[in-house]
Amino acid sequence: MLDATLKAQLKAYLEKVVQPIEIVASLDDSAKSVELRELLQEIDLLSERITLVERRDDAERKPSFSINRAGSDVGVRFAGIPMGHEFTSLVLALLQVGGHPVKLDQATIEQIRNLDGDYAFETYISLTCQNCPEVVQALNVMSIINPRIRAVIIDGGVFPAEVEARQIMAVPTIYLNGAVFGQGRSGVEEILAKLDSNAGARQAEQLSKKDVFDVLIVGGGPAGAAAAIYAARKGIRTGVLAERFGGQVLDTLAIENFVSVKETDGPHFAIALEQHVKSYEVDIMNMQRAAKLVPGKLIEITTANGAVLKAKSVVLATGARWREINVPGEQQYRNHGVAYCPHCDGPLFKGKRVAVIGGGNSGVEAAIDLAGLVKHVTLIEFGAELRADAVLQRKLHSLRNVTVITSAATTEIHGDGNKVNALSYKDRNGGANDELKRIELEGVFVQIGLVPNTEWLKGTLALSRHGEIEVDARGQTSIPGVFAAGDVTTVPYKQIVIAVGEGAKAALSAFDHLIRSDDDEVVEESAEKQAMTA
């Protein structure tokens, strides 16, 4: 099941295991059990510290297996076969259960260890979901640190009856003690914030005690990361306030146009960004959402949990999010048939009928991807023709299970109270065809572009009619000392490579602003640090 190269790599990783591991498999006679048995037997042969035990017991789910630390109650459980995006989760679970140190700071480890209560998590995932591994790995490491936290990872493709019974139409979906706990990407810090009700107040108090930053960057995507690197290299006090480090790029599957990187994906690119930033003296404050900006000689940024940070200059790089169609039924059936990530949620609609709204590159790519999974795709475009690249349109029109409808305005998404069952649209050609039409289906994927994350800035600085931050050629906003970069600005062409360049430019402009503000302390500190690294 594992090729020779992968076996060699895994064997090298397993040499880091320091405590005996017992893998307990619950199998039956199904083809999936045969496949899982083969995988576990191959892993068993790669390390003397691993023992495989097979049981034909009354386990709730088959095939499934647990990874346990011998002689303890430390362990995690997988229901299904963790390959694809989840193979890394499997490797990490083996290492961490086997005693390899977890990569969390001591304060976070203690916070997990001190949680009071018993927590049973069930997380439904798909192997094609790039957002799922973060949740899986977060819950696994939490259960290893605190045995009162139990986590089982369930591949929805292997257990479709459960998915249907619980009406799960988006992954990852997390259950806690039998009730829905959350959906979508989340890490240790976000999960902890939900479990520990006092975490927000403690974080706010700690953040408010921080010294004044020379440059405070709001946003941790490509633009924010580039700004942080360029600012830190100047030797000035640099901070990054990010709702989630990586930003929108975390939801991107394939990246094939970033110069010098032939091919990668969003999550890996985001990890590389964070590692690069962390190689400098940058204070990263993750899982923190900015709520207010107050101009002044010292600019203040207030966070959603009440913390107040002060800085001599600020770079706004809050990016953008998926644009919604804002029709009846969209919010009601969000994650119950209405989805925004075809790569993540597409496998849950296998054999079903879906619609993709949007005829740009994103919409056409989504329709092409979904056509290989679902029964039928209807692509709906508001304009008179598709806007996607010609090569994508040719591929789309070659698919037999795709219907394209142009000049159509989606008016409503219908459902039975639990999940989507239809979509209505208006034919915009006019005349006798100017009427509502209805399509019976089970899923709607919205792919109509992005909206800038600037609601919290309205009335504070100049925004375009589209809500983007207006900037000049230097990234300067309408407020002195406040700069902006990336998809949140009026700069055209929302591309990663452009965001990175704009982030670097904004940081250099912020540094120039500090120098021209006659801040001798900043100049001296920068010169001293650069001399030390020369």
C-alpha positions in Angstrom: 0.0 0.0 0.0 2.9 2.3 0.8 5.6 2.7 -1.9 9.2 2.1 -1.2 10.0 5.8 -0.9 7.2 6.5 1.5 8.1 3.5 3.6 11.7 4.7 3.9 10.6 8.1 5.0 8.1 6.7 7.5 10.7 4.4 8.9 13.1 7.3 9.4 10.3 9.3 11.3 9.5 6.3 13.5 13.0 6.2 14.8 12.0 9.2 16.9 9.4 7.1 18.8 10.8 6.6 22.3 7.9 4.8 24.0 6.2 1.5 23.0 3.0 1.9 20.9 0.2 -0.5 20.5 -2.0 -0.2 17.5 -5.4 -1.9 18.1 -7.4 -2.6 14.9 -11.1 -3.3 14.8 -11.8 -5.0 11.5 -14.4 -7.1 9.6 -14.5 -8.8 6.2 -15.1 -5.6 4.2 -12.7 -4.4 1.4 -11.9 -1.3 3.5 -10.9 -3.5 6.4 -8.6 -5.5 4.1 -7.0 -2.2 2.9 -6.6 -0.9 6.5 -5.0 -4.2 7.7 -2.4 -4.0 4.9 -1.5 -0.4 5.9 -1.2 -1.2 9.6 0.8 -4.3 8.9 3.3 -2.3 6.9 3.6 0.3 9.7 4.1 -2.5 12.2 7.1 -3.8 10.3 8.8 -0.4 10.3 9.5 -0.1 14.0 10.3 -2.5 16.9 8.5 -0.2 19.2 5.1 -0.8 17.5 2.9 -3.8 18.2 -0.2 -4.5 16.0 -3.2 -6.2 17.6 -6.2 -7.1 15.6 -9.6 -7.5 17.3 -12.9 -8.6 15.9 -14.8 -6.9 18.7 -18.0 -4.9 19.0 -16.3 -1.6 18.1 -18.8 1.0 17.0 -17.0 1.5 13.7 -15.2 -0.9 11.4 -12.7 -0.5 10.0 -11.1 1.6 12.7 -8.0 1.6 14.9 -6.5 3.2 17.9 -2.9 4.2 18.6 -2.2 3.8 22.3 0.9 4.4 24.5 1.6 1.1 26.1 0.7 1.0 29.8 -1.2 4.3 29.8 -4.5 5.8 28.8 -2.9 8.1 26.1 -4.2 7.4 22.6 -6.1 8.6 19.6 -8.5 6.8 17.2 -9.1 6.8 13.4 -12.2 5.4 11.8 -11.3 4.8 8.2 -8.0 4.8 6.4 -6.0 8.0 7.0 -4.3 8.5 3.6 -4.4 11.5 1.4 -4.3 14.8 3.3 -4.6 12.8 6.6 -1.4 10.7 6.2 0.5 13.5 7.9 -2.0 13.3 10.8 -1.3 9.6 11.1 2.4 10.1 11.2 2.2 12.8 13.8 -0.1 10.7 15.9 2.4 7.8 15.9 5.2 10.1 16.9 3.3 12.0 19.6 1.7 8.9 21.2 5.2 7.4 21.0 6.6 10.2 23.2 8.0 12.6 20.6 7.5 16.2 22.0 4.5 18.1 20.7 5.1 21.5 19.1 3.2 23.7 21.5 4.4 26.3 23.9 4.4 25.4 27.6 1.6 27.8 28.5 -0.8 26.2 25.9 0.2 22.7 27.1 -0.7 23.6 30.7 -3.9 25.2 29.6 -4.9 21.9 27.9 -3.8 19.8 30.8 -5.8 21.9 33.3 -9.1 21.7 31.4 -11.7 20.4 33.8 -14.2 18.0 32.3 -14.5 15.0 30.1 -14.6 15.7 26.3 -15.5 13.1 23.7 -14.8 14.6 20.2 -16.0 13.0 16.9 -14.6 14.7 13.8 -16.0 13.9 10.3 -13.5 14.5 7.5 -12.8 13.7 3.9 -9.4 12.7 2.6 -9.5 15.5 -0.1 -10.1 18.2 2.5 -7.0 20.5 3.0 -8.7 22.1 6.0 -9.3 18.9 7.9 -5.8 18.0 9.0 -5.4 21.1 11.2 -8.5 20.1 13.2 -7.5 16.4 13.3 -4.0 17.2 14.5 -5.2 19.8 17.1 -7.7 17.3 18.7 -5.2 14.5 18.6 -2.5 16.4 20.3 -5.0 17.7 22.9 -6.1 14.1 23.7 -2.5 13.1 24.1 -1.8 15.9 26.5 -5.0 15.4 28.5 -6.4 11.8 28.6 -9.8 13.2 29.6 -10.1 14.4 26.1 -10.9 11.6 23.7 -10.8 12.1 19.9 -12.0 9.9 17.0 -11.5 10.9 13.4 -14.1 9.6 11.0 -13.7 9.4 7.2 -17.2 10.3 5.9 -16.4 8.4 2.7 -16.0 5.1 4.6 -19.0 5.7 6.9 -21.7 7.3 4.6 -24.6 6.1 6.7 -23.4 8.2 9.6 -22.9 11.2 7.4 -26.5 10.8 6.1 -28.0 10.2 9.5 -26.3 13.3 11.0 -26.9 15.2 7.8 -23.3 16.3 7.5 -22.7 18.3 4.3 -19.5 20.1 5.2 -16.1 19.0 6.5 -14.6 19.1 9.0 -17.6 18.8 11.2 -16.8 18.4 14.9 -19.1 16.8 17.5 -18.4 17.2 21.2 -20.2 14.8 23.6 -22.8 14.1 20.9 -23.6 17.7 19.9 -22.2 19.8 17.1 -19.2 21.7 18.3 -18.0 23.4 15.2 -17.4 23.3 11.4 -14.5 24.4 9.3 -10.8 25.0 10.0 -9.8 25.4 13.6 -6.6 24.9 15.5 -5.6 24.3 19.1 -6.0 27.9 20.1 -9.5 28.3 18.7 -10.7 25.0 20.2 -9.2 26.0 23.5 -11.0 29.3 23.4 -14.3 27.5 23.1 -13.6 25.1 25.9 -11.9 27.5 28.3 -14.4 30.4 28.9 -11.8 32.5 30.7 -9.2 32.3 27.9 -10.3 35.4 26.1 -10.0 37.7 29.1 -6.6 36.3 30.1 -5.3 36.8 26.5 -6.7 40.3 26.4 -4.9 41.2 29.6 -1.6 39.8 28.4 -1.8 41.5 25.0 -2.6 44.9 26.5 0.6 44.7 28.5 2.8 44.5 25.4 5.2 47.3 24.7 4.6 49.7 21.8 5.4 48.2 18.4 7.3 50.1 15.8 5.3 48.3 13.1 2.1 46.3 13.9 0.8 44.2 11.0 -2.8 43.2 11.1 -3.3 40.0 9.1 -1.2 36.9 8.6 -1.7 36.0 5.0 1.0 36.4 2.2 0.9 40.2 2.4 1.1 40.3 6.2 3.9 37.7 6.3 6.0 39.6 3.7 5.4 42.9 5.6 6.6 41.2 8.9 9.7 39.8 7.3 10.7 43.1 5.7 10.0 45.1 8.9 11.9 42.6 11.1 14.9 42.8 8.8 15.1 46.5 9.6 15.7 45.6 13.2 12.6 47.3 14.5 10.0 46.0 17.0 7.5 44.1 14.8 4.2 42.4 15.7 1.6 40.4 13.7 -2.0 40.3 14.8 -3.7 37.5 12.8 -7.1 35.9 13.0 -5.6 32.8 11.4 -2.0 32.8 10.1 -2.0 32.0 6.4 -5.3 33.7 5.8 -7.3 32.9 2.7 -4.4 31.0 1.2 -5.2 28.2 3.7 -8.4 27.5 1.6 -6.5 27.3 -1.7 -5.8 23.9 -3.1 -3.3 24.2 -5.9 -0.7 27.0 -6.3 1.1 26.7 -9.6 2.0 30.4 -10.4 4.1 31.6 -7.5 7.4 32.4 -9.1 10.2 29.9 -8.2 7.8 27.5 -6.7 6.6 25.2 -9.5 3.7 23.6 -7.5 2.4 23.6 -3.9 -0.8 23.9 -2.1 -2.3 26.5 0.3 -1.7 24.8 3.7 1.9 24.0 2.8 2.5 27.5 1.5 1.0 28.9 4.7 3.3 26.8 6.9 6.3 28.0 4.9 5.2 31.6 5.4 4.9 31.2 9.1 8.2 29.4 9.5 9.9 32.2 7.5 8.3 34.9 9.7 9.3 33.0 12.9 12.9 32.9 11.8 13.0 36.6 12.7 12.1 38.5 15.9 8.4 38.9 15.3 5.8 38.8 17.9 3.0 36.7 16.4 -0.4 37.0 18.1 -2.5 34.4 16.4 -6.3 33.8 16.6 -6.9 37.5 17.4 -9.4 39.5 15.4 -9.0 43.3 15.1 -12.1 45.2 15.9 -11.2 48.9 16.0 -8.5 51.3 14.8 -7.9 54.6 16.6 -5.5 57.1 14.8 -3.0 59.2 16.7 0.7 59.6 17.3 0.5 56.1 18.7 -2.1 54.2 16.7 -4.3 51.9 18.7 -5.7 48.5 17.6 -8.4 47.1 19.7 -9.1 43.3 19.4 -12.4 41.5 19.6 -11.6 40.3 23.1 -10.9 43.8 24.4 -7.1 44.0 24.2 -5.5 47.3 23.1 -2.2 47.3 21.2 -0.3 50.4 20.4 2.1 51.0 17.5 4.0 53.9 15.8 2.9 52.5 12.4 0.4 49.9 11.2 0.2 47.7 8.1 -3.4 46.5 7.4 -3.3 43.2 5.5 -6.6 41.6 6.6 -7.3 40.1 3.2 -10.7 38.9 1.9 -13.2 36.1 2.3 -15.6 34.3 0.0 -18.4 36.5 -1.3 -21.9 35.4 -0.5 -24.9 35.7 -3.0 -27.2 37.1 -0.2 -30.4 35.3 -1.3 -33.0 33.6 0.9 -31.8 30.2 2.1 -28.1 30.8 1.8 -27.5 31.4 5.5 -30.1 28.9 6.7 -28.5 26.1 4.7 -24.9 27.0 5.1 -23.0 23.8 5.7 -26.2 21.9 5.1 -26.0 22.0 1.3 -24.6 25.4 0.7 -20.8 25.3 0.5 -17.9 27.5 -0.6 -15.0 24.9 -0.8 -15.5 22.3 -3.5 -12.2 20.6 -2.7 -13.2 20.1 1.0 -16.9 19.3 0.7 -17.2 17.9 -2.8 -16.8 14.2 -1.7 -19.9 14.5 0.5 -22.0 15.1 -2.6 -20.9 12.0 -4.5 -23.6 10.8 -6.8 -25.8 13.8 -6.1 -26.9 16.9 -8.2 -25.2 20.2 -7.4 -25.0 23.7 -8.7 -22.0 26.0 -9.0 -22.7 29.7 -8.9 -20.1 31.8 -10.7 -18.6 31.6 -14.2 -15.1 32.9 -13.4 -12.0 30.8 -13.1 -13.0 29.7 -9.6 -16.5 28.7 -10.6 -15.4 26.8 -13.7 -12.6 25.0 -11.9 -15.0 24.0 -9.2 -17.5 22.6 -11.7 -14.7 20.6 -13.4 -13.6 19.1 -10.1 -17.1 18.3 -9.0 -18.0 16.7 -12.3 -15.7 13.8 -11.5 -17.6 13.2 -8.2 -21.2 14.1 -8.5 -24.1 12.9 -10.7 -24.6 16.3 -12.4 -23.3 19.9 -12.2 -25.3 22.9 -13.2 -23.1 26.0 -13.6 -25.0 29.3 -13.2 -23.5 32.6 -14.4 -25.1 36.0 -14.0 -23.5 37.5 -17.1 -24.2 36.6 -20.8 -21.1 34.5 -21.0 -18.5 32.7 -18.8 -15.5 34.8 -17.7 -13.1 31.9 -17.1 -9.9 31.4 -19.1 -10.5 29.7 -22.5 -8.7 26.6 -21.6 -10.9 26.0 -18.6 -14.1 26.7 -20.7 -13.0 24.1 -23.3 -12.5 21.5 -20.5 -15.9 22.4 -19.0 -17.8 22.0 -22.2 -16.2 18.6 -22.8 -17.9 17.1 -19.8 -21.1 15.3 -20.3 -22.6 15.8 -16.9 -22.3 19.5 -16.8 -25.0 22.1 -17.9 -24.1 25.7 -18.3 -26.8 28.4 -17.8 -25.8 32.0 -18.5 -27.8 35.3 -18.0 -29.2 33.7 -14.8 -29.7 35.5 -11.4 -30.0 33.1 -8.5 -33.0 34.2 -6.4 -33.4 31.6 -3.7 -32.0 28.4 -2.2 -34.7 26.0 -1.1 -34.6 23.2 1.5 -36.7 20.9 3.6 -35.7 22.6 6.9 -32.6 20.4 7.3 -30.8 20.5 3.9 -30.9 21.9 0.4 -33.3 20.4 -2.1 -33.6 23.0 -4.9 -32.5 26.4 -6.3 -34.5 29.1 -8.1 -33.1 31.5 -10.7 -34.4 34.2 -12.9 -33.8 34.1 -16.7 -32.3 37.6 -17.4 -32.8 37.4 -21.2 -36.2 39.1 -20.7 -39.3 38.7 -22.8 -41.3 35.5 -22.4 -38.4 33.9 -20.6 -38.3 36.5 -17.8 -39.6 34.1 -15.2 -38.4 32.1 -12.2 -37.1 28.6 -12.9 -36.3 25.9 -10.4 -33.6 23.2 -10.3 -33.9 20.2 -8.1 -30.6 19.4 -6.4 -28.8 18.6 -3.2 -25.9 21.1 -3.1 -25.0 24.7 -4.0 -21.3 25.8 -4.3 -20.9 29.6 -4.3 -17.9 30.8 -6.3 -18.4 34.5 -7.0 -15.2 36.0 -5.8 -14.1 37.7 -2.6 -15.1 40.6 -0.3 -12.5 42.6 1.6 -12.4 42.3 5.4 -12.9 45.9 6.2 -16.2 46.2 8.1 -14.3 47.1 11.2 -12.6 50.0 9.4 -15.7 51.8 8.1 -15.8 55.4 9.1 -12.1 55.3 10.1 -10.2 55.5 6.8 -11.0 55.9 3.1 -12.6 52.8 1.4 -13.6 52.3 -2.2 -17.2 51.6 -3.1 -16.3 48.0 -3.1 -15.1 48.3 0.5 -11.4 48.0 -0.4 -8.8 50.2 1.4 -7.7 53.0 -0.8 -3.9 53.2 -1.1 -1.4 55.1 -3.1 1.7 53.8 -4.9 3.5 53.4 -1.5 0.7 51.6 0.2 -0.2 54.7 2.3 -3.9 54.9 3.4 -5.8 58.1 4.2 -4.4 58.0 7.8 -0.7 59.0 8.3 1.3 56.0 9.6 -1.3 53.5 8.5 -0.4 51.4 5.4 -2.2 48.6 3.7 -1.4 45.7 1.4 -2.8 42.6 -0.4 -6.4 41.6 -1.3 -7.9 44.1 1.2 -6.7 47.1 -0.9 -7.6 48.8 -4.2 -4.5 47.3 -5.9 -5.8 45.3 -8.9 -5.2 41.6 -9.6 -5.7 39.6 -6.4 -2.8 37.2 -6.6 -0.5 35.8 -4.0 2.6 37.0 -5.7 1.2 40.5 -5.9 0.1 40.4 -2.2 3.7 39.5 -1.2 5.2 42.3 -3.2 2.7 44.8 -1.8 3.3 43.6 1.8 7.0 44.2 1.4 6.4 47.6 -0.1 4.0 48.6 2.8 6.6 47.6 5.4 9.3 49.6 3.7 7.0 52.5 3.5 6.2 52.2 7.2 9.9 52.1 8.0 10.4 55.2 5.9 7.5 56.9 7.7 9.2 56.1 11.1 12.5 57.6 9.9 10.8 60.7 8.6 8.9 61.1 11.8 12.3 61.9 13.5 12.0 58.9 15.7 15.7 58.7 16.8 15.0 55.6 19.0 13.7 53.7 16.0 16.7 54.7 13.8 19.3 53.9 16.5 17.6 50.5 17.3 17.5 49.6 13.6 21.1 50.6 13.0 22.3 48.6 16.0 20.5 45.4 15.1 21.5 45.6 11.4 25.1 46.1 12.5 25.0 43.1 14.7 23.7 40.9 11.8 26.1 42.3 9.2 
